[in-house]
Amino acid sequence: MTYWNNKVVVITGSSSGVGKEIAKGFLRAGATVVISGRDEGRLDAAKEDLEGDSLFTVRCDVTDDASVEQLVQTVISEHGQINVWINNAGKSDRGTAKELTVEQCQDAIDMNFLSTVRCTNQVMPYLIESQGHLVNMGSLAAKSAGPFIGAYAIGKHPLTAYTQQLRPELKTDGVHVMFVCPGPIARDDPSPRYQVNNDMPESAAKPGAGIRLNLIDPAKLTKKIIKGCETRKPEIIIPRKAR
């Protein structure tokens, strides 16, 4: 038996990328894992890739109240408890601050911040009941905004204040709150994911918008997250020199 046997872990935005890697790590640790995302086809592909009798999928749009409520209630109905909730769903961006529109900012805030509030409000009673863990996935951009990342930092910065306020409030209820702020994550496909305009250097299309930091191995980040839950660590900032 390990700490994670008979524990139920729910990860939003986990059909690919770092969310999928986190799911893999918790499965290996012995937990029951529920992955979620908007695209059912990608969820099915992730389930096939990850395998395991302890892996389950539930479609969810974290920008929609009813969809989030359905995710939480489905997990409770099928598994009876939620021990870890990881708010991983989010959306990156590229662009210059001088060209930002109100609509871009609203979209970034809804996807990167309000989605976390929406999910947390729904799952909180069950985390209090299980004396569990709430993990908010931030970014170095939640701590300090760099150039050419569009509305991304605008959407992530509120997570810092929200998580800082939640931590002492939920501690009295026995819930561990952890904020995870990684730098750019290494991906299987290293090709640029973003288009850049003439006002931006080509490096802005790369992970981290060209920030001079080594790419983070998602498997190593996952180990830190699992260990951080086990030891009830308040925050993970990686790499260390970014602290």
Short mmCIF file of N, CA and C in Angstrom, two decimals, residues 34-190:
data_model
loop_
_atom_site.label_atom_id
_atom_site.label_comp_id
_atom_site.label_asym_id
_atom_site.label_seq_id
_atom_site.Cartn_x
_atom_site.Cartn_y
_atom_site.Cartn_z
N VAL A 34 -8.92 10.49 -12.90
CA VAL A 34 -9.94 10.93 -13.85
C VAL A 34 -9.36 12.08 -14.65
N ILE A 35 -9.25 11.88 -15.96
CA ILE A 35 -8.78 12.96 -16.83
C ILE A 35 -9.98 13.60 -17.52
N SER A 36 -9.86 14.89 -17.81
CA SER A 36 -10.97 15.59 -18.45
C SER A 36 -10.45 16.59 -19.46
N GLY A 37 -11.32 16.92 -20.40
CA GLY A 37 -11.00 17.88 -21.44
C GLY A 37 -12.23 18.11 -22.29
N ARG A 38 -12.14 19.07 -23.20
CA ARG A 38 -13.30 19.41 -24.03
C ARG A 38 -13.51 18.44 -25.19
N ASP A 39 -12.41 17.88 -25.70
CA ASP A 39 -12.46 17.06 -26.91
C ASP A 39 -12.53 15.58 -26.53
N GLU A 40 -13.66 14.96 -26.80
CA GLU A 40 -13.85 13.56 -26.43
C GLU A 40 -12.90 12.64 -27.18
N GLY A 41 -12.61 12.98 -28.44
CA GLY A 41 -11.69 12.16 -29.23
C GLY A 41 -10.29 12.16 -28.65
N ARG A 42 -9.83 13.32 -28.20
CA ARG A 42 -8.50 13.41 -27.60
C ARG A 42 -8.47 12.71 -26.24
N LEU A 43 -9.58 12.76 -25.53
CA LEU A 43 -9.65 12.04 -24.25
C LEU A 43 -9.54 10.54 -24.48
N ASP A 44 -10.25 10.04 -25.49
CA ASP A 44 -10.20 8.61 -25.80
C ASP A 44 -8.79 8.20 -26.20
N ALA A 45 -8.12 9.05 -27.00
CA ALA A 45 -6.75 8.75 -27.42
C ALA A 45 -5.80 8.74 -26.22
N ALA A 46 -6.00 9.68 -25.30
CA ALA A 46 -5.16 9.74 -24.10
C ALA A 46 -5.38 8.50 -23.24
N LYS A 47 -6.62 8.08 -23.12
CA LYS A 47 -6.92 6.89 -22.31
C LYS A 47 -6.26 5.65 -22.91
N GLU A 48 -6.30 5.56 -24.23
CA GLU A 48 -5.67 4.41 -24.90
C GLU A 48 -4.17 4.43 -24.70
N ASP A 49 -3.59 5.62 -24.73
CA ASP A 49 -2.14 5.76 -24.58
C ASP A 49 -1.70 5.49 -23.14
N LEU A 50 -2.45 5.99 -22.18
CA LEU A 50 -2.08 5.84 -20.77
C LEU A 50 -2.39 4.44 -20.24
N GLU A 51 -3.50 3.89 -20.68
CA GLU A 51 -3.94 2.55 -20.25
C GLU A 51 -4.17 2.50 -18.74
N GLY A 52 -4.59 1.36 -18.26
CA GLY A 52 -4.77 1.17 -16.82
C GLY A 52 -6.22 1.06 -16.42
N ASP A 53 -6.51 0.13 -15.53
CA ASP A 53 -7.87 -0.07 -15.04
C ASP A 53 -8.32 1.03 -14.10
N SER A 54 -7.38 1.84 -13.64
CA SER A 54 -7.70 2.91 -12.68
C SER A 54 -7.81 4.27 -13.35
N LEU A 55 -7.91 4.28 -14.69
CA LEU A 55 -8.00 5.53 -15.44
C LEU A 55 -9.40 5.69 -16.01
N PHE A 56 -9.97 6.88 -15.83
CA PHE A 56 -11.31 7.16 -16.31
C PHE A 56 -11.33 8.53 -16.99
N THR A 57 -12.27 8.73 -17.90
CA THR A 57 -12.37 10.00 -18.62
C THR A 57 -13.77 10.59 -18.44
N VAL A 58 -13.82 11.91 -18.34
CA VAL A 58 -15.09 12.64 -18.31
C VAL A 58 -14.90 13.91 -19.11
N ARG A 59 -15.73 14.12 -20.11
CA ARG A 59 -15.63 15.34 -20.90
C ARG A 59 -16.07 16.54 -20.05
N CYS A 60 -15.34 17.65 -20.18
CA CYS A 60 -15.69 18.84 -19.41
C CYS A 60 -15.16 20.10 -20.08
N ASP A 61 -16.00 21.12 -20.14
CA ASP A 61 -15.60 22.45 -20.57
C ASP A 61 -15.52 23.31 -19.32
N VAL A 62 -14.32 23.66 -18.90
CA VAL A 62 -14.15 24.37 -17.63
C VAL A 62 -14.63 25.82 -17.68
N THR A 63 -15.03 26.30 -18.85
CA THR A 63 -15.59 27.65 -18.95
C THR A 63 -17.11 27.63 -18.79
N ASP A 64 -17.68 26.45 -18.53
CA ASP A 64 -19.13 26.31 -18.44
C ASP A 64 -19.52 25.75 -17.07
N ASP A 65 -20.35 26.47 -16.35
CA ASP A 65 -20.73 26.06 -14.99
C ASP A 65 -21.36 24.68 -14.95
N ALA A 66 -22.31 24.43 -15.85
CA ALA A 66 -23.03 23.16 -15.84
C ALA A 66 -22.10 22.00 -16.15
N SER A 67 -21.15 22.21 -17.05
CA SER A 67 -20.21 21.16 -17.42
C SER A 67 -19.30 20.81 -16.25
N VAL A 68 -18.85 21.82 -15.52
CA VAL A 68 -17.99 21.57 -14.35
C VAL A 68 -18.77 20.84 -13.27
N GLU A 69 -20.00 21.27 -13.04
CA GLU A 69 -20.83 20.59 -12.03
C GLU A 69 -21.04 19.12 -12.40
N GLN A 70 -21.25 18.88 -13.69
CA GLN A 70 -21.45 17.50 -14.14
C GLN A 70 -20.20 16.65 -13.93
N LEU A 71 -19.02 17.24 -14.18
CA LEU A 71 -17.77 16.53 -13.96
C LEU A 71 -17.65 16.12 -12.49
N VAL A 72 -17.85 17.06 -11.60
CA VAL A 72 -17.72 16.78 -10.17
C VAL A 72 -18.72 15.71 -9.73
N GLN A 73 -19.96 15.87 -10.14
CA GLN A 73 -20.99 14.93 -9.70
C GLN A 73 -20.81 13.54 -10.31
N THR A 74 -20.28 13.48 -11.53
CA THR A 74 -19.99 12.18 -12.15
C THR A 74 -18.91 11.44 -11.37
N VAL A 75 -17.86 12.16 -10.99
CA VAL A 75 -16.77 11.54 -10.22
C VAL A 75 -17.29 11.07 -8.86
N ILE A 76 -18.07 11.89 -8.19
CA ILE A 76 -18.61 11.51 -6.88
C ILE A 76 -19.54 10.31 -7.02
N SER A 77 -20.37 10.31 -8.05
CA SER A 77 -21.30 9.20 -8.26
C SER A 77 -20.58 7.89 -8.53
N GLU A 78 -19.50 7.96 -9.32
CA GLU A 78 -18.81 6.74 -9.74
C GLU A 78 -17.72 6.29 -8.76
N HIS A 79 -17.13 7.24 -8.02
CA HIS A 79 -15.98 6.90 -7.17
C HIS A 79 -16.17 7.25 -5.70
N GLY A 80 -17.19 8.03 -5.40
CA GLY A 80 -17.54 8.28 -4.01
C GLY A 80 -16.74 9.35 -3.29
N GLN A 81 -15.65 9.83 -3.89
CA GLN A 81 -14.81 10.82 -3.21
C GLN A 81 -13.90 11.49 -4.22
N ILE A 82 -13.36 12.63 -3.83
CA ILE A 82 -12.31 13.31 -4.59
C ILE A 82 -11.24 13.70 -3.58
N ASN A 83 -10.04 13.18 -3.76
CA ASN A 83 -8.94 13.44 -2.83
C ASN A 83 -7.97 14.50 -3.34
N VAL A 84 -7.85 14.58 -4.66
CA VAL A 84 -6.97 15.59 -5.27
C VAL A 84 -7.69 16.19 -6.47
N TRP A 85 -7.70 17.50 -6.54
CA TRP A 85 -8.24 18.18 -7.72
C TRP A 85 -7.13 19.08 -8.26
N ILE A 86 -6.76 18.87 -9.52
CA ILE A 86 -5.69 19.66 -10.14
C ILE A 86 -6.29 20.54 -11.23
N ASN A 87 -6.28 21.84 -10.99
CA ASN A 87 -6.75 22.82 -11.97
C ASN A 87 -5.64 23.07 -12.98
N ASN A 88 -5.63 22.25 -14.03
CA ASN A 88 -4.56 22.33 -15.02
C ASN A 88 -5.00 22.98 -16.33
N ALA A 89 -6.29 22.98 -16.61
CA ALA A 89 -6.76 23.53 -17.89
C ALA A 89 -6.36 24.99 -18.02
N GLY A 90 -5.91 25.36 -19.19
CA GLY A 90 -5.49 26.73 -19.43
C GLY A 90 -5.17 26.94 -20.89
N LYS A 91 -4.83 28.16 -21.23
CA LYS A 91 -4.57 28.51 -22.62
C LYS A 91 -3.44 29.51 -22.68
N SER A 92 -2.42 29.19 -23.46
CA SER A 92 -1.29 30.10 -23.62
C SER A 92 -1.60 31.11 -24.73
N ASP A 93 -0.67 32.01 -24.98
CA ASP A 93 -0.93 33.07 -25.96
C ASP A 93 0.39 33.67 -26.41
N ARG A 94 0.34 34.36 -27.53
CA ARG A 94 1.46 35.15 -28.01
C ARG A 94 0.93 36.46 -28.58
N GLY A 95 1.71 37.51 -28.44
CA GLY A 95 1.31 38.81 -28.94
C GLY A 95 1.95 39.90 -28.11
N THR A 96 1.80 41.13 -28.54
CA THR A 96 2.35 42.26 -27.81
C THR A 96 1.25 42.93 -26.98
N ALA A 97 1.65 43.54 -25.88
CA ALA A 97 0.69 44.19 -24.99
C ALA A 97 -0.02 45.34 -25.69
N LYS A 98 0.70 46.04 -26.57
CA LYS A 98 0.10 47.21 -27.21
C LYS A 98 -1.01 46.84 -28.20
N GLU A 99 -1.06 45.56 -28.59
CA GLU A 99 -2.08 45.13 -29.55
C GLU A 99 -3.19 44.31 -28.90
N LEU A 100 -3.16 44.17 -27.59
CA LEU A 100 -4.18 43.38 -26.91
C LEU A 100 -5.56 44.02 -27.04
N THR A 101 -6.56 43.17 -27.19
CA THR A 101 -7.94 43.64 -27.20
C THR A 101 -8.61 43.24 -25.88
N VAL A 102 -9.69 43.92 -25.57
CA VAL A 102 -10.45 43.58 -24.37
C VAL A 102 -10.95 42.14 -24.46
N GLU A 103 -11.36 41.73 -25.66
CA GLU A 103 -11.87 40.38 -25.85
C GLU A 103 -10.80 39.33 -25.56
N GLN A 104 -9.56 39.59 -26.01
CA GLN A 104 -8.46 38.67 -25.72
C GLN A 104 -8.22 38.54 -24.21
N CYS A 105 -8.25 39.66 -23.54
CA CYS A 105 -8.03 39.65 -22.09
C CYS A 105 -9.15 38.91 -21.37
N GLN A 106 -10.38 39.15 -21.79
CA GLN A 106 -11.51 38.46 -21.17
C GLN A 106 -11.41 36.96 -21.37
N ASP A 107 -11.01 36.55 -22.58
CA ASP A 107 -10.88 35.13 -22.88
C ASP A 107 -9.78 34.49 -22.03
N ALA A 108 -8.65 35.19 -21.90
CA ALA A 108 -7.53 34.66 -21.10
C ALA A 108 -7.90 34.55 -19.63
N ILE A 109 -8.60 35.53 -19.12
CA ILE A 109 -9.01 35.51 -17.71
C ILE A 109 -10.02 34.39 -17.46
N ASP A 110 -10.95 34.21 -18.38
CA ASP A 110 -11.95 33.16 -18.21
C ASP A 110 -11.32 31.78 -18.25
N MET A 111 -10.40 31.59 -19.20
CA MET A 111 -9.81 30.26 -19.38
C MET A 111 -8.76 29.95 -18.32
N ASN A 112 -7.95 30.92 -17.96
CA ASN A 112 -6.82 30.67 -17.07
C ASN A 112 -7.09 30.96 -15.59
N PHE A 113 -8.07 31.79 -15.31
CA PHE A 113 -8.36 32.12 -13.91
C PHE A 113 -9.77 31.73 -13.47
N LEU A 114 -10.78 32.25 -14.16
CA LEU A 114 -12.15 31.99 -13.72
C LEU A 114 -12.51 30.52 -13.80
N SER A 115 -11.88 29.79 -14.71
CA SER A 115 -12.12 28.34 -14.78
C SER A 115 -11.67 27.67 -13.49
N THR A 116 -10.57 28.15 -12.92
CA THR A 116 -10.08 27.61 -11.65
C THR A 116 -11.05 27.93 -10.51
N VAL A 117 -11.56 29.15 -10.49
CA VAL A 117 -12.55 29.53 -9.47
C VAL A 117 -13.80 28.68 -9.62
N ARG A 118 -14.24 28.52 -10.86
CA ARG A 118 -15.45 27.74 -11.15
C ARG A 118 -15.30 26.30 -10.65
N CYS A 119 -14.18 25.68 -10.97
CA CYS A 119 -13.94 24.29 -10.55
C CYS A 119 -13.78 24.18 -9.04
N THR A 120 -13.03 25.11 -8.46
CA THR A 120 -12.77 25.07 -7.02
C THR A 120 -14.06 25.20 -6.22
N ASN A 121 -14.94 26.10 -6.65
CA ASN A 121 -16.21 26.27 -5.95
C ASN A 121 -17.03 24.98 -5.94
N GLN A 122 -16.99 24.27 -7.06
CA GLN A 122 -17.79 23.04 -7.16
C GLN A 122 -17.19 21.89 -6.34
N VAL A 123 -15.87 21.78 -6.34
CA VAL A 123 -15.23 20.61 -5.71
C VAL A 123 -14.92 20.82 -4.23
N MET A 124 -14.94 22.06 -3.78
CA MET A 124 -14.49 22.36 -2.42
C MET A 124 -15.15 21.52 -1.32
N PRO A 125 -16.49 21.33 -1.33
CA PRO A 125 -17.09 20.53 -0.25
C PRO A 125 -16.53 19.11 -0.17
N TYR A 126 -16.19 18.56 -1.32
CA TYR A 126 -15.69 17.18 -1.35
C TYR A 126 -14.23 17.09 -0.92
N LEU A 127 -13.46 18.15 -1.21
CA LEU A 127 -12.08 18.19 -0.72
C LEU A 127 -12.04 18.39 0.79
N ILE A 128 -12.97 19.18 1.30
CA ILE A 128 -13.06 19.35 2.76
C ILE A 128 -13.43 18.02 3.41
N GLU A 129 -14.35 17.31 2.78
CA GLU A 129 -14.78 16.01 3.32
C GLU A 129 -13.63 15.01 3.34
N SER A 130 -12.79 15.03 2.30
CA SER A 130 -11.68 14.06 2.20
C SER A 130 -10.39 14.57 2.83
N GLN A 131 -10.40 15.86 3.30
CA GLN A 131 -9.17 16.48 3.81
C GLN A 131 -8.08 16.37 2.75
N GLY A 132 -8.46 16.71 1.52
CA GLY A 132 -7.61 16.45 0.36
C GLY A 132 -6.73 17.59 -0.08
N HIS A 133 -6.42 17.58 -1.37
CA HIS A 133 -5.43 18.49 -1.96
C HIS A 133 -6.04 19.25 -3.13
N LEU A 134 -5.84 20.56 -3.16
CA LEU A 134 -6.19 21.39 -4.30
C LEU A 134 -4.89 21.91 -4.90
N VAL A 135 -4.67 21.59 -6.16
CA VAL A 135 -3.44 22.00 -6.85
C VAL A 135 -3.81 22.94 -7.98
N ASN A 136 -3.35 24.18 -7.91
CA ASN A 136 -3.56 25.14 -8.98
C ASN A 136 -2.29 25.26 -9.81
N MET A 137 -2.43 24.96 -11.10
CA MET A 137 -1.28 25.04 -12.00
C MET A 137 -1.16 26.46 -12.54
N GLY A 138 -0.12 27.13 -12.08
CA GLY A 138 0.15 28.46 -12.57
C GLY A 138 1.21 28.43 -13.65
N SER A 139 2.20 29.27 -13.52
CA SER A 139 3.27 29.42 -14.50
C SER A 139 4.21 30.47 -13.95
N LEU A 140 5.42 30.52 -14.48
CA LEU A 140 6.28 31.65 -14.12
C LEU A 140 5.60 32.95 -14.51
N ALA A 141 4.73 32.89 -15.53
CA ALA A 141 3.99 34.08 -15.96
C ALA A 141 2.97 34.53 -14.92
N ALA A 142 2.65 33.66 -13.97
CA ALA A 142 1.76 34.05 -12.87
C ALA A 142 2.51 34.87 -11.83
N LYS A 143 3.84 34.83 -11.90
CA LYS A 143 4.69 35.56 -10.96
C LYS A 143 5.29 36.82 -11.58
N SER A 144 5.64 36.72 -12.86
CA SER A 144 6.30 37.84 -13.53
C SER A 144 6.01 37.78 -15.02
N ALA A 145 5.53 38.87 -15.57
CA ALA A 145 5.16 38.89 -16.99
C ALA A 145 6.36 39.25 -17.86
N GLY A 146 6.60 38.44 -18.86
CA GLY A 146 7.64 38.73 -19.84
C GLY A 146 7.03 39.27 -21.12
N PRO A 147 7.86 39.64 -22.08
CA PRO A 147 7.34 40.19 -23.33
C PRO A 147 6.77 39.12 -24.26
N PHE A 148 5.87 39.54 -25.12
CA PHE A 148 5.36 38.75 -26.25
C PHE A 148 4.48 37.57 -25.86
N ILE A 149 3.92 37.56 -24.64
CA ILE A 149 3.06 36.43 -24.27
C ILE A 149 1.58 36.81 -24.28
N GLY A 150 1.26 37.85 -25.04
CA GLY A 150 -0.13 38.21 -25.23
C GLY A 150 -0.86 38.45 -23.92
N ALA A 151 -2.03 37.83 -23.80
CA ALA A 151 -2.84 38.00 -22.59
C ALA A 151 -2.59 36.89 -21.57
N TYR A 152 -1.60 36.05 -21.82
CA TYR A 152 -1.38 34.88 -20.96
C TYR A 152 -1.13 35.26 -19.51
N ALA A 153 -0.19 36.17 -19.27
CA ALA A 153 0.12 36.58 -17.90
C ALA A 153 -1.06 37.28 -17.24
N ILE A 154 -1.83 38.00 -18.03
CA ILE A 154 -3.02 38.68 -17.51
C ILE A 154 -4.01 37.65 -16.96
N GLY A 155 -4.09 36.50 -17.64
CA GLY A 155 -4.97 35.44 -17.17
C GLY A 155 -4.41 34.65 -16.01
N LYS A 156 -3.08 34.56 -15.93
CA LYS A 156 -2.44 33.73 -14.89
C LYS A 156 -2.16 34.49 -13.59
N HIS A 157 -1.88 35.78 -13.68
CA HIS A 157 -1.51 36.54 -12.48
C HIS A 157 -2.56 36.47 -11.37
N PRO A 158 -3.86 36.53 -11.66
CA PRO A 158 -4.84 36.45 -10.57
C PRO A 158 -4.78 35.15 -9.79
N LEU A 159 -4.26 34.08 -10.41
CA LEU A 159 -4.15 32.80 -9.72
C LEU A 159 -3.24 32.90 -8.49
N THR A 160 -2.24 33.76 -8.57
CA THR A 160 -1.32 33.93 -7.45
C THR A 160 -2.05 34.44 -6.22
N ALA A 161 -2.81 35.52 -6.39
CA ALA A 161 -3.56 36.10 -5.27
C ALA A 161 -4.63 35.14 -4.78
N TYR A 162 -5.33 34.52 -5.71
CA TYR A 162 -6.42 33.60 -5.35
C TYR A 162 -5.90 32.43 -4.53
N THR A 163 -4.80 31.83 -4.98
CA THR A 163 -4.24 30.68 -4.28
C THR A 163 -3.67 31.08 -2.92
N GLN A 164 -3.02 32.25 -2.87
CA GLN A 164 -2.49 32.73 -1.59
C GLN A 164 -3.60 32.94 -0.57
N GLN A 165 -4.75 33.42 -1.02
CA GLN A 165 -5.87 33.66 -0.11
C GLN A 165 -6.54 32.34 0.29
N LEU A 166 -6.68 31.44 -0.67
CA LEU A 166 -7.31 30.15 -0.38
C LEU A 166 -6.54 29.34 0.65
N ARG A 167 -5.22 29.38 0.56
CA ARG A 167 -4.38 28.46 1.35
C ARG A 167 -4.68 28.55 2.86
N PRO A 168 -4.60 29.73 3.48
CA PRO A 168 -4.87 29.77 4.92
C PRO A 168 -6.34 29.54 5.25
N GLU A 169 -7.23 29.94 4.34
CA GLU A 169 -8.66 29.75 4.61
C GLU A 169 -9.03 28.27 4.61
N LEU A 170 -8.52 27.52 3.64
CA LEU A 170 -8.85 26.10 3.55
C LEU A 170 -8.03 25.23 4.50
N LYS A 171 -6.90 25.77 4.96
CA LYS A 171 -6.08 25.00 5.91
C LYS A 171 -6.88 24.68 7.17
N THR A 172 -7.73 25.61 7.59
CA THR A 172 -8.54 25.37 8.78
C THR A 172 -9.56 24.26 8.56
N ASP A 173 -9.86 23.97 7.29
CA ASP A 173 -10.77 22.87 6.94
C ASP A 173 -10.02 21.58 6.63
N GLY A 174 -8.69 21.62 6.77
CA GLY A 174 -7.90 20.43 6.52
C GLY A 174 -7.53 20.19 5.08
N VAL A 175 -7.74 21.20 4.21
CA VAL A 175 -7.42 21.04 2.79
C VAL A 175 -6.06 21.66 2.49
N HIS A 176 -5.23 20.90 1.81
CA HIS A 176 -3.91 21.37 1.37
C HIS A 176 -4.06 22.08 0.03
N VAL A 177 -3.54 23.30 -0.06
CA VAL A 177 -3.58 24.07 -1.31
C VAL A 177 -2.15 24.31 -1.78
N MET A 178 -1.87 23.90 -3.01
CA MET A 178 -0.51 24.04 -3.56
C MET A 178 -0.57 24.78 -4.89
N PHE A 179 0.37 25.70 -5.07
CA PHE A 179 0.49 26.48 -6.31
C PHE A 179 1.74 26.01 -7.04
N VAL A 180 1.58 25.62 -8.29
CA VAL A 180 2.70 25.10 -9.08
C VAL A 180 3.00 26.07 -10.22
N CYS A 181 4.21 26.61 -10.23
CA CYS A 181 4.60 27.62 -11.22
C CYS A 181 5.84 27.16 -11.98
N PRO A 182 5.65 26.41 -13.06
CA PRO A 182 6.80 25.96 -13.84
C PRO A 182 7.16 26.94 -14.95
N GLY A 183 8.40 26.86 -15.37
CA GLY A 183 8.82 27.56 -16.57
C GLY A 183 8.37 26.80 -17.80
N PRO A 184 8.94 27.10 -18.97
CA PRO A 184 8.52 26.43 -20.20
C PRO A 184 8.74 24.92 -20.13
N ILE A 185 7.73 24.17 -20.58
CA ILE A 185 7.74 22.72 -20.50
C ILE A 185 8.21 22.11 -21.82
N ALA A 186 9.06 21.11 -21.73
CA ALA A 186 9.49 20.38 -22.93
C ALA A 186 8.31 19.60 -23.50
N ARG A 187 8.21 19.55 -24.82
CA ARG A 187 7.12 18.83 -25.48
C ARG A 187 7.69 17.80 -26.45
N ASP A 188 6.87 16.79 -26.75
CA ASP A 188 7.29 15.78 -27.71
C ASP A 188 7.49 16.39 -29.09
N ASP A 189 6.64 17.36 -29.42
CA ASP A 189 6.75 18.05 -30.70
C ASP A 189 7.38 19.42 -30.47
N PRO A 190 8.66 19.60 -30.81
CA PRO A 190 9.35 20.85 -30.51
C PRO A 190 9.05 21.98 -31.49
#
